[in-house]
JSON list of C-alpha atoms in Angstrom, two decimals:
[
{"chain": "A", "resi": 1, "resn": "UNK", "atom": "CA", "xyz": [0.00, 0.00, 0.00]},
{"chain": "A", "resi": 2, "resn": "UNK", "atom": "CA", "xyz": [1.44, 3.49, -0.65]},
{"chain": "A", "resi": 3, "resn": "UNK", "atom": "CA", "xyz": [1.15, 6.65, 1.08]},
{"chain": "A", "resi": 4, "resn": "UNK", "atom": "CA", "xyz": [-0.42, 9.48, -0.95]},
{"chain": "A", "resi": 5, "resn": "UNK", "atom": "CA", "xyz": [0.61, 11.92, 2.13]},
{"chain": "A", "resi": 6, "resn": "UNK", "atom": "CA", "xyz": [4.39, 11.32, 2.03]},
{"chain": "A", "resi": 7, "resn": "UNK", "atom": "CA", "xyz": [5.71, 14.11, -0.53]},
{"chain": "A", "resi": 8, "resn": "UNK", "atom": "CA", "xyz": [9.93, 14.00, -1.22]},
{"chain": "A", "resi": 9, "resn": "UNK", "atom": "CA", "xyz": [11.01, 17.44, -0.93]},
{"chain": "A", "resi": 10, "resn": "UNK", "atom": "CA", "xyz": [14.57, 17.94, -1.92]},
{"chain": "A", "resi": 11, "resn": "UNK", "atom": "CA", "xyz": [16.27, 20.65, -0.15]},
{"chain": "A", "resi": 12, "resn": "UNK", "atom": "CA", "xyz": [19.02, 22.39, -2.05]},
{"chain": "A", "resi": 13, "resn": "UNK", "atom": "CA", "xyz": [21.49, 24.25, -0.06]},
{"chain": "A", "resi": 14, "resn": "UNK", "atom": "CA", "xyz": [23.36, 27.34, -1.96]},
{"chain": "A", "resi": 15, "resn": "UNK", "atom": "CA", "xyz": [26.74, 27.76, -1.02]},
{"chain": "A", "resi": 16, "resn": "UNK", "atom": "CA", "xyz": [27.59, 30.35, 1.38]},
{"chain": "A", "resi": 17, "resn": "UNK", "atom": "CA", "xyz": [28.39, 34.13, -0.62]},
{"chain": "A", "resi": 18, "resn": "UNK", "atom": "CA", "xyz": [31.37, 35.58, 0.76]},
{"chain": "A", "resi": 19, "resn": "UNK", "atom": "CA", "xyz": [33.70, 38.48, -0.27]},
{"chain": "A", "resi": 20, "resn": "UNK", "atom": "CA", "xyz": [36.48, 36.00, -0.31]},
{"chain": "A", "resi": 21, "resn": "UNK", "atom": "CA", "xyz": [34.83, 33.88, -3.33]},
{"chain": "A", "resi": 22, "resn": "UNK", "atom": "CA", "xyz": [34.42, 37.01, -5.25]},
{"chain": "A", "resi": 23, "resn": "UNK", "atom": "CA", "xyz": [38.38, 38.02, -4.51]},
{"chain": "A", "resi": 24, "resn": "UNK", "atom": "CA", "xyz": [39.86, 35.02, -5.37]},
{"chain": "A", "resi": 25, "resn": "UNK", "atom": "CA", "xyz": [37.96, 35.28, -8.93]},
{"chain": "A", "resi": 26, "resn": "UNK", "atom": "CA", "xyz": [38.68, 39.06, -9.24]},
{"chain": "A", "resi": 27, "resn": "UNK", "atom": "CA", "xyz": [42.01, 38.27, -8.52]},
{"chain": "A", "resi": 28, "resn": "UNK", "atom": "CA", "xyz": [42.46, 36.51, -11.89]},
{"chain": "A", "resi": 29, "resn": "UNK", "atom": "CA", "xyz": [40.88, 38.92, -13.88]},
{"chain": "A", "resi": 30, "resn": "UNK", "atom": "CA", "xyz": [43.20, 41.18, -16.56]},
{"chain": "A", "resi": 31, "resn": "UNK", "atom": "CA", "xyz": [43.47, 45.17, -16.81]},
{"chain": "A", "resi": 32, "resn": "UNK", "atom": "CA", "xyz": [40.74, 45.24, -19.41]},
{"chain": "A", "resi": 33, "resn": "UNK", "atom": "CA", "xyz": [38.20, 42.59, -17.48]},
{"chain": "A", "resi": 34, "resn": "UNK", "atom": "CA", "xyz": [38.65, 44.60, -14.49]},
{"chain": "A", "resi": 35, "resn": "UNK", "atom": "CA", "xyz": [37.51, 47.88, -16.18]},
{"chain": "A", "resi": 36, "resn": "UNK", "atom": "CA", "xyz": [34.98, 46.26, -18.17]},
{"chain": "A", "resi": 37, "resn": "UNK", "atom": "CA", "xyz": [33.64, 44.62, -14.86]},
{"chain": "A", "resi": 38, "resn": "UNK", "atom": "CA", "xyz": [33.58, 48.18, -12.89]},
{"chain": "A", "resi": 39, "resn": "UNK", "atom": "CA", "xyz": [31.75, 49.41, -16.53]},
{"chain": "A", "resi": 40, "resn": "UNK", "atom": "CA", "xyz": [28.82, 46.80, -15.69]},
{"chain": "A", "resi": 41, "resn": "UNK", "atom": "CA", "xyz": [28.76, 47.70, -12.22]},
{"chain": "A", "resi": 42, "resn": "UNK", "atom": "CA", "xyz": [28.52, 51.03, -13.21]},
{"chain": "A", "resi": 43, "resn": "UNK", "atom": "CA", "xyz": [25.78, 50.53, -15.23]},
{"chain": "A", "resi": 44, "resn": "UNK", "atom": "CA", "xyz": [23.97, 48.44, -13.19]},
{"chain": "A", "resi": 45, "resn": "UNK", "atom": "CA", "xyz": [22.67, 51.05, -10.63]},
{"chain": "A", "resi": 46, "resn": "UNK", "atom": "CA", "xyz": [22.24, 54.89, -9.89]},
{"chain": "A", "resi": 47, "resn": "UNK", "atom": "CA", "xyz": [24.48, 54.13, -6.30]},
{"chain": "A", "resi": 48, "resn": "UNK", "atom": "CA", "xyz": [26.94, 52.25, -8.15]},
{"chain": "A", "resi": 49, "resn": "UNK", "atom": "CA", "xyz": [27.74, 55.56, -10.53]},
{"chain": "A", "resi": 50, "resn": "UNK", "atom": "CA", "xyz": [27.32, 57.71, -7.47]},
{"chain": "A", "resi": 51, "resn": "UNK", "atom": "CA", "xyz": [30.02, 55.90, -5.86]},
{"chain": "A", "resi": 52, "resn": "UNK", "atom": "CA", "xyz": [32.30, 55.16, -8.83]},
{"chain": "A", "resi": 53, "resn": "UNK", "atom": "CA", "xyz": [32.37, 58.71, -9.71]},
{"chain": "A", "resi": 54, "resn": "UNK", "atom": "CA", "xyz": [32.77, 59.75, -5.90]},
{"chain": "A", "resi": 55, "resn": "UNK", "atom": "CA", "xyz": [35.86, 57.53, -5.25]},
{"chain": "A", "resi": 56, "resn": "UNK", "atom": "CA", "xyz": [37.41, 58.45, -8.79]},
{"chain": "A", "resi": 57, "resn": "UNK", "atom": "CA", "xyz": [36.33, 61.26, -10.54]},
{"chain": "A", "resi": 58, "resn": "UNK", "atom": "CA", "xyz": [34.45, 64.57, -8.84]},
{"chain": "A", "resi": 59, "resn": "UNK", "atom": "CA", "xyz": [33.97, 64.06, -5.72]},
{"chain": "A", "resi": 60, "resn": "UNK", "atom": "CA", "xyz": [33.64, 67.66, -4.92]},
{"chain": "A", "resi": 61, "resn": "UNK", "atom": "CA", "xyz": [30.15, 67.37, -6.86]},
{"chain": "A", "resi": 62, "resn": "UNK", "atom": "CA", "xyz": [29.19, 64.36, -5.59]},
{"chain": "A", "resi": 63, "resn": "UNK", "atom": "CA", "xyz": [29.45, 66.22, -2.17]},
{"chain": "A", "resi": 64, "resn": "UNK", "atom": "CA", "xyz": [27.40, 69.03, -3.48]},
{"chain": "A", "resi": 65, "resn": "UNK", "atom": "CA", "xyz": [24.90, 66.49, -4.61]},
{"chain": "A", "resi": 66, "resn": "UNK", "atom": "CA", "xyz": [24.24, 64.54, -1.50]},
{"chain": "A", "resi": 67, "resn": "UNK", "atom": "CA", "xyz": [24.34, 68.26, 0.03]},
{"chain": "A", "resi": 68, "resn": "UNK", "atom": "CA", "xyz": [21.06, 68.83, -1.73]},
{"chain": "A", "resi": 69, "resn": "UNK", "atom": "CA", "xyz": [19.60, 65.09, -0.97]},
{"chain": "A", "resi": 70, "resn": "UNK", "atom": "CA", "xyz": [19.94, 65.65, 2.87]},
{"chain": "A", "resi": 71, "resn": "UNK", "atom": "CA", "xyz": [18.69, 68.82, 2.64]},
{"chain": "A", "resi": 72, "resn": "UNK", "atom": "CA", "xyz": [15.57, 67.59, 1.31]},
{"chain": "A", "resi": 73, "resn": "UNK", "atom": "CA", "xyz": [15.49, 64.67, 3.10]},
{"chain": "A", "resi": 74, "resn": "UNK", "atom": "CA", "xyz": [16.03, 66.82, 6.57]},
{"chain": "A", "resi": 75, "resn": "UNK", "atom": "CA", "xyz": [14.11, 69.97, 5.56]},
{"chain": "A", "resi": 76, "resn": "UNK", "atom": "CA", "xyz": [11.55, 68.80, 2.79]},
{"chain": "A", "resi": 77, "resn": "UNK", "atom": "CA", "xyz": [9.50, 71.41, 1.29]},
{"chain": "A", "resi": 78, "resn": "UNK", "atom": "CA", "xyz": [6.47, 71.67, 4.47]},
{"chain": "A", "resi": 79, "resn": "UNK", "atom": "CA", "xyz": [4.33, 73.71, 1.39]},
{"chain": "A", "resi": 80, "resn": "UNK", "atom": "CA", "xyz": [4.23, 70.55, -1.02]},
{"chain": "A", "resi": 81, "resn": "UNK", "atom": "CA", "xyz": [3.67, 67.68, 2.03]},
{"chain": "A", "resi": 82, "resn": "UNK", "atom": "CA", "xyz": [7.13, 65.99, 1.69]},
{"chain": "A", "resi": 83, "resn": "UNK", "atom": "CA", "xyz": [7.87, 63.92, 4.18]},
{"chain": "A", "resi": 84, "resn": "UNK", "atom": "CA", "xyz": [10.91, 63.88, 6.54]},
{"chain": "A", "resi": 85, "resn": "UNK", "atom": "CA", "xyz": [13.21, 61.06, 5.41]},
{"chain": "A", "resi": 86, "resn": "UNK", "atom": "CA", "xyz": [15.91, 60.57, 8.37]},
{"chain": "A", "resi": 87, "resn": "UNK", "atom": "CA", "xyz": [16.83, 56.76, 7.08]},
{"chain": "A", "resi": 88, "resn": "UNK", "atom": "CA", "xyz": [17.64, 58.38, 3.38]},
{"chain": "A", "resi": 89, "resn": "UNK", "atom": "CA", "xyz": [19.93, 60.98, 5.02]},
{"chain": "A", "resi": 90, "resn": "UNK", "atom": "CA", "xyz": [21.80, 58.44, 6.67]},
{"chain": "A", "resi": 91, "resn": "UNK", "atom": "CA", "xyz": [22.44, 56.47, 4.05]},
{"chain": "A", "resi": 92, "resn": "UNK", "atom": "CA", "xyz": [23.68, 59.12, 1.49]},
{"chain": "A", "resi": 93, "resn": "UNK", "atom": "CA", "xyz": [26.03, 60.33, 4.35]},
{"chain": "A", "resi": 94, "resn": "UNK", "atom": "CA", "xyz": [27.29, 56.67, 4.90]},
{"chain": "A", "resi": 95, "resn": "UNK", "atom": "CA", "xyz": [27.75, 55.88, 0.89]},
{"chain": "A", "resi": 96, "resn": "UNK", "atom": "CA", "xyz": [29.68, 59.19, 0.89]},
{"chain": "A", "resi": 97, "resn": "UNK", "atom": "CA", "xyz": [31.86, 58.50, 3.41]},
{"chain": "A", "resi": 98, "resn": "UNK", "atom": "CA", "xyz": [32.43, 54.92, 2.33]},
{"chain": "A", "resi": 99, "resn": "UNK", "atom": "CA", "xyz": [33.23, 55.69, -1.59]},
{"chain": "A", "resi": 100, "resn": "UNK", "atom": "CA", "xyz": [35.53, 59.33, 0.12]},
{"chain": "A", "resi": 101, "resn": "UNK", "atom": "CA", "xyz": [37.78, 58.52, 2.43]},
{"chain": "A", "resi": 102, "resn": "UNK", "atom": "CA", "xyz": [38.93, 62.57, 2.75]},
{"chain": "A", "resi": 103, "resn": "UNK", "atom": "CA", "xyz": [37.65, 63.53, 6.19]},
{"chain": "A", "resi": 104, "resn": "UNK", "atom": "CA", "xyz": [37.17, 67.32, 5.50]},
{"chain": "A", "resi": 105, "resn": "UNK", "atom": "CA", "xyz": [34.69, 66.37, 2.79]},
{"chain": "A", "resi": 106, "resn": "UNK", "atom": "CA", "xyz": [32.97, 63.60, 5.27]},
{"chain": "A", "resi": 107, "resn": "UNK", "atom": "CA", "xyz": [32.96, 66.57, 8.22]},
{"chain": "A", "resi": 108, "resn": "UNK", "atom": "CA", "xyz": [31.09, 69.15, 5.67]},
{"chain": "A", "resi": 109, "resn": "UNK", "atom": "CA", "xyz": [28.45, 66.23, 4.88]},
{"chain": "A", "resi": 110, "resn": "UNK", "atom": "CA", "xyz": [28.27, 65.31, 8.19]},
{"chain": "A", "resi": 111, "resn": "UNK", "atom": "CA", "xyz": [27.82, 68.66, 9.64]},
{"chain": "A", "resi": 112, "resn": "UNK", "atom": "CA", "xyz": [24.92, 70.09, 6.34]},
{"chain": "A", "resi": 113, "resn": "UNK", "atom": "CA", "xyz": [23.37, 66.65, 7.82]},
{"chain": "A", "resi": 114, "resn": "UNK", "atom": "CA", "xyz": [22.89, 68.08, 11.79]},
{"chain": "A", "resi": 115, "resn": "UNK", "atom": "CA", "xyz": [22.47, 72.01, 9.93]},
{"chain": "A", "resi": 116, "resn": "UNK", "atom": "CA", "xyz": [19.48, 70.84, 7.42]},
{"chain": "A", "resi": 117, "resn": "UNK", "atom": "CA", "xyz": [18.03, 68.89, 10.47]},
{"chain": "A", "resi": 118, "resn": "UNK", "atom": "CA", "xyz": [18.72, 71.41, 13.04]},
{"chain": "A", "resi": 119, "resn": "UNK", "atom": "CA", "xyz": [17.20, 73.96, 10.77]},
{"chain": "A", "resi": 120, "resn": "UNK", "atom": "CA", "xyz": [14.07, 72.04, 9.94]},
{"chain": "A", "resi": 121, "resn": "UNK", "atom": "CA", "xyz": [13.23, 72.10, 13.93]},
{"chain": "A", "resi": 122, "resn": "UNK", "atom": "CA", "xyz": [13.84, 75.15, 14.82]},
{"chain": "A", "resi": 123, "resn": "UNK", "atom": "CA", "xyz": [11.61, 76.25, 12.01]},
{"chain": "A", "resi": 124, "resn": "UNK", "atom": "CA", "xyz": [8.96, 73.89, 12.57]},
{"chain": "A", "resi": 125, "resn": "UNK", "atom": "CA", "xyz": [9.28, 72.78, 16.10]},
{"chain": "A", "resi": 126, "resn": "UNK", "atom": "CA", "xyz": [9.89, 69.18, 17.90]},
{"chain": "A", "resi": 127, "resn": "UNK", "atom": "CA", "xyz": [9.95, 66.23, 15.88]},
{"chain": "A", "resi": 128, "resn": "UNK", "atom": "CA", "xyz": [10.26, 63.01, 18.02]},
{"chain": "A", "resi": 129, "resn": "UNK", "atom": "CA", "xyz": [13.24, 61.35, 19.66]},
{"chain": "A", "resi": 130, "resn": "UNK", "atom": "CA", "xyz": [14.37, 59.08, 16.60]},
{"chain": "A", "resi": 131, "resn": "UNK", "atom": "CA", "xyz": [14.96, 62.43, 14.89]},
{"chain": "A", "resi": 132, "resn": "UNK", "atom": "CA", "xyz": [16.95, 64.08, 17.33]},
{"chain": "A", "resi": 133, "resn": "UNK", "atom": "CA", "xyz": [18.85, 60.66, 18.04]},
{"chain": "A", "resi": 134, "resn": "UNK", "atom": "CA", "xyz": [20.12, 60.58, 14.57]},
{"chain": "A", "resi": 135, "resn": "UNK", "atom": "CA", "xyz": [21.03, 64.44, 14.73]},
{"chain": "A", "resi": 136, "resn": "UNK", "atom": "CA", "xyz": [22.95, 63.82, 17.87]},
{"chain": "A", "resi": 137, "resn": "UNK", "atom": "CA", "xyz": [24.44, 60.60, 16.56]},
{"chain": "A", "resi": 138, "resn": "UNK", "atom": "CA", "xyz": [25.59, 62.27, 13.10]},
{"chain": "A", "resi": 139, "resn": "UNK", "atom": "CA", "xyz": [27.05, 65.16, 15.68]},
{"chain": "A", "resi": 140, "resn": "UNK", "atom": "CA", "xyz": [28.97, 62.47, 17.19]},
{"chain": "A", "resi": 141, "resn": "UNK", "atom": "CA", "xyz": [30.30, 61.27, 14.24]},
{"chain": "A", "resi": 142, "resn": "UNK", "atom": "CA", "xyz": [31.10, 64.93, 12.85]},
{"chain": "A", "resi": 143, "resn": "UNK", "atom": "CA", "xyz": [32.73, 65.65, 16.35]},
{"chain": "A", "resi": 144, "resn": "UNK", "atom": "CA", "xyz": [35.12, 62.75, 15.74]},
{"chain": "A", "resi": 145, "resn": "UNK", "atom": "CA", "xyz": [35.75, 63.33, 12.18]},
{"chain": "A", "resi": 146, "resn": "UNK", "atom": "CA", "xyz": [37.06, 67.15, 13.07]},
{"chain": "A", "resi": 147, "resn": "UNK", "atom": "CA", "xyz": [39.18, 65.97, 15.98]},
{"chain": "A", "resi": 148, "resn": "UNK", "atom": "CA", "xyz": [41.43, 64.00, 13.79]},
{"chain": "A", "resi": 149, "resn": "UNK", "atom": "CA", "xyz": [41.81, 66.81, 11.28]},
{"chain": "A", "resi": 150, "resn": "UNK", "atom": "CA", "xyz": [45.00, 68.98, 11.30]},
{"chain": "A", "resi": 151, "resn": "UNK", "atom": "CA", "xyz": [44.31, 71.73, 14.03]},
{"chain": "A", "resi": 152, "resn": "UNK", "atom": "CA", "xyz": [44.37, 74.76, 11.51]},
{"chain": "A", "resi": 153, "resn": "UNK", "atom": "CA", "xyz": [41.56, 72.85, 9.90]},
{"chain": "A", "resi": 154, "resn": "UNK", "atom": "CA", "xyz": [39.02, 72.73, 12.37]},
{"chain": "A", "resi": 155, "resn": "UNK", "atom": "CA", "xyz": [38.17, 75.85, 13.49]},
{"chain": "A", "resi": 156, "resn": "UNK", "atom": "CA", "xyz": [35.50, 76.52, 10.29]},
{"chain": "A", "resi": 157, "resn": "UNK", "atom": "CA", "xyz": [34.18, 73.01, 11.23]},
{"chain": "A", "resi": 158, "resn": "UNK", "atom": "CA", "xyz": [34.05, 74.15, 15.30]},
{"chain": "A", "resi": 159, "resn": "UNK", "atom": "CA", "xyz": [32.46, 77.66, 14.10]},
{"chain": "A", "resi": 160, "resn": "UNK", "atom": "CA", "xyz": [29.69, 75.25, 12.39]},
{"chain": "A", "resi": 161, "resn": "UNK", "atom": "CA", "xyz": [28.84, 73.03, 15.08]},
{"chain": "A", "resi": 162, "resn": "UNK", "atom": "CA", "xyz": [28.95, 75.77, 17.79]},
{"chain": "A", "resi": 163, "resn": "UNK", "atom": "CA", "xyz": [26.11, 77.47, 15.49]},
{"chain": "A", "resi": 164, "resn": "UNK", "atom": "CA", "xyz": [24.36, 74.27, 15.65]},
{"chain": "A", "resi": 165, "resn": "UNK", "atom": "CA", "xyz": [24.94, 73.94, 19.34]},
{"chain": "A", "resi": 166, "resn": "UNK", "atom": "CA", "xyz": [24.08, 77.74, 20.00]},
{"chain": "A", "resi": 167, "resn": "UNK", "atom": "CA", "xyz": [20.55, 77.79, 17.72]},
{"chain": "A", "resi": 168, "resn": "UNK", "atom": "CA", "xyz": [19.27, 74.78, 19.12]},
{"chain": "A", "resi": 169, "resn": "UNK", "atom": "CA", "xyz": [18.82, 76.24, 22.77]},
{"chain": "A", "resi": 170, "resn": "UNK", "atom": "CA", "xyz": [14.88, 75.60, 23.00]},
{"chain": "A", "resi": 171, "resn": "UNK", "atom": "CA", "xyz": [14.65, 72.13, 21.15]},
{"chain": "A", "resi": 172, "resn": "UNK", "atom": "CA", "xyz": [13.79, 69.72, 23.47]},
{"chain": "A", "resi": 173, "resn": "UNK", "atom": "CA", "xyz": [13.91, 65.91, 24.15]},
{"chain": "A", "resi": 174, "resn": "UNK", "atom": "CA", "xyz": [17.71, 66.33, 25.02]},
{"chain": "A", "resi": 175, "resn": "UNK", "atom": "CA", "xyz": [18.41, 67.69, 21.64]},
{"chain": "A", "resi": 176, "resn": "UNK", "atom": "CA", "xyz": [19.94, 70.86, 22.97]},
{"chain": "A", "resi": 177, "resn": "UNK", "atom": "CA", "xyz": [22.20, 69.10, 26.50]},
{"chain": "A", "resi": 178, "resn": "UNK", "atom": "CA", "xyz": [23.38, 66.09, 23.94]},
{"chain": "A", "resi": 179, "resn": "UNK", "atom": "CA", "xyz": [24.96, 68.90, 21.35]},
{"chain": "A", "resi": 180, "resn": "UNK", "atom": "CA", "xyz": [26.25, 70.73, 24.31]},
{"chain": "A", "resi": 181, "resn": "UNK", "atom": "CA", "xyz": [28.00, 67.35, 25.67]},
{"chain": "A", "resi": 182, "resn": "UNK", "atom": "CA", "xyz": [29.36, 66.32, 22.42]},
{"chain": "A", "resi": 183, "resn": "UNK", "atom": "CA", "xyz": [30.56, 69.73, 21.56]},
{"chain": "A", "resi": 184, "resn": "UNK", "atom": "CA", "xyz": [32.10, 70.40, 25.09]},
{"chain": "A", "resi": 185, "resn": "UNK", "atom": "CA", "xyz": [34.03, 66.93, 24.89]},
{"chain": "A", "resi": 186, "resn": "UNK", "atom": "CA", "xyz": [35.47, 66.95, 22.01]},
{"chain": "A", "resi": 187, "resn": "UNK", "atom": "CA", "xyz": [36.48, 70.76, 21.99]},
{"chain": "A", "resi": 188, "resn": "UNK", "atom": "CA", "xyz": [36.94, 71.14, 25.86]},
{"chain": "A", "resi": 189, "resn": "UNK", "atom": "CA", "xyz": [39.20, 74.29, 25.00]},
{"chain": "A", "resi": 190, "resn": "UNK", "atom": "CA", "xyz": [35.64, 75.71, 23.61]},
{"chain": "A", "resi": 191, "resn": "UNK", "atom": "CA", "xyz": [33.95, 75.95, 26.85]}
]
């Protein structure tokens, strides 16, 4: 007699992905399948040329372009209902900062991010505490970033986040004391 219940199901396991797979191939590859690789890359996706042309051709402008994406992610036009879009902000900084390794041009995105949100509050009043927890941990990151510049470098970055510090007396939720810490210990000759 034979079971009509009993079904075979055949489980196929994929092999694990890992970076070092993909090295040891791209490790093989020529000049000219290298460049043709980083071509299809590059056409494969909007981030991919973003990043490509970050890390090897302008990235001055891609600065000045994810400039203008935080700012309307972090101060969206109220007038036309666009919505704040804090996860988008972070994102673009991170890309940035992973495809740029020059910290003056990660300190200038990281400090438009905390100015555009900053801004956006002070014109429009308290958000909620995920906001101002991504503001203060951006500031963090910014803080860090301008302590390992060259001293004469700093001070327009310092000038910036004391601004940021200074307008932000009457936000609330901690906004205002969590600046004040993070400016205070990483500039104690500030205070």
């Amino acid at each position: 007699m034979v079971d009509n219940d009993i079904h075979v199901v055949l489980i196929f396991s994929m092999p694990k992905q890992t970076w070092s797979a993909v090295k040891s191939a791209a490790i093989k590859l020529n000049r000219d399948e290298l460049i043709g690789l980083t071509a299809e890359l590059y056409r494969l996706s909007k981030q991919n040329q973003t990043f490509l042309h970050a890390r090897f051709a302008d990235a001055e402008a891609v600065l000045e372009e994810t400039k203008v994406v935080v700012g309307d992610c972090l101060y969206p036009d109220m007038q036309r209902d666009r919505p704040l879009q804090v996860a988008k902000a972070k994102k673009v900084v991170a890309d940035f900062c992973k495809a740029v390794a020059n910290p003056i041009a990660q300190a200038d995105l990281m400090l438009a991010f905390l100015e555009q949100g900053n801004a956006f509050t002070v014109e429009y009043g308290d958000v909620d505490a995920g906001f101002y927890n991504a503001l203060l941990a951006m500031a963090r990151r910014a803080a860090e970033t301008i302590c390992v510049l060259p001293h004469e470098l700093q001070q327009a970055f310092r000038n910036r986040f004391a601004e940021v510090v200074r307008s932000s007396s009457r936000i609330g939720w901690g906004y205002h004391d969590g600046l004040k810490q993070i400016y205070s210990a990483a500039f104690p000759d500030r205070n």
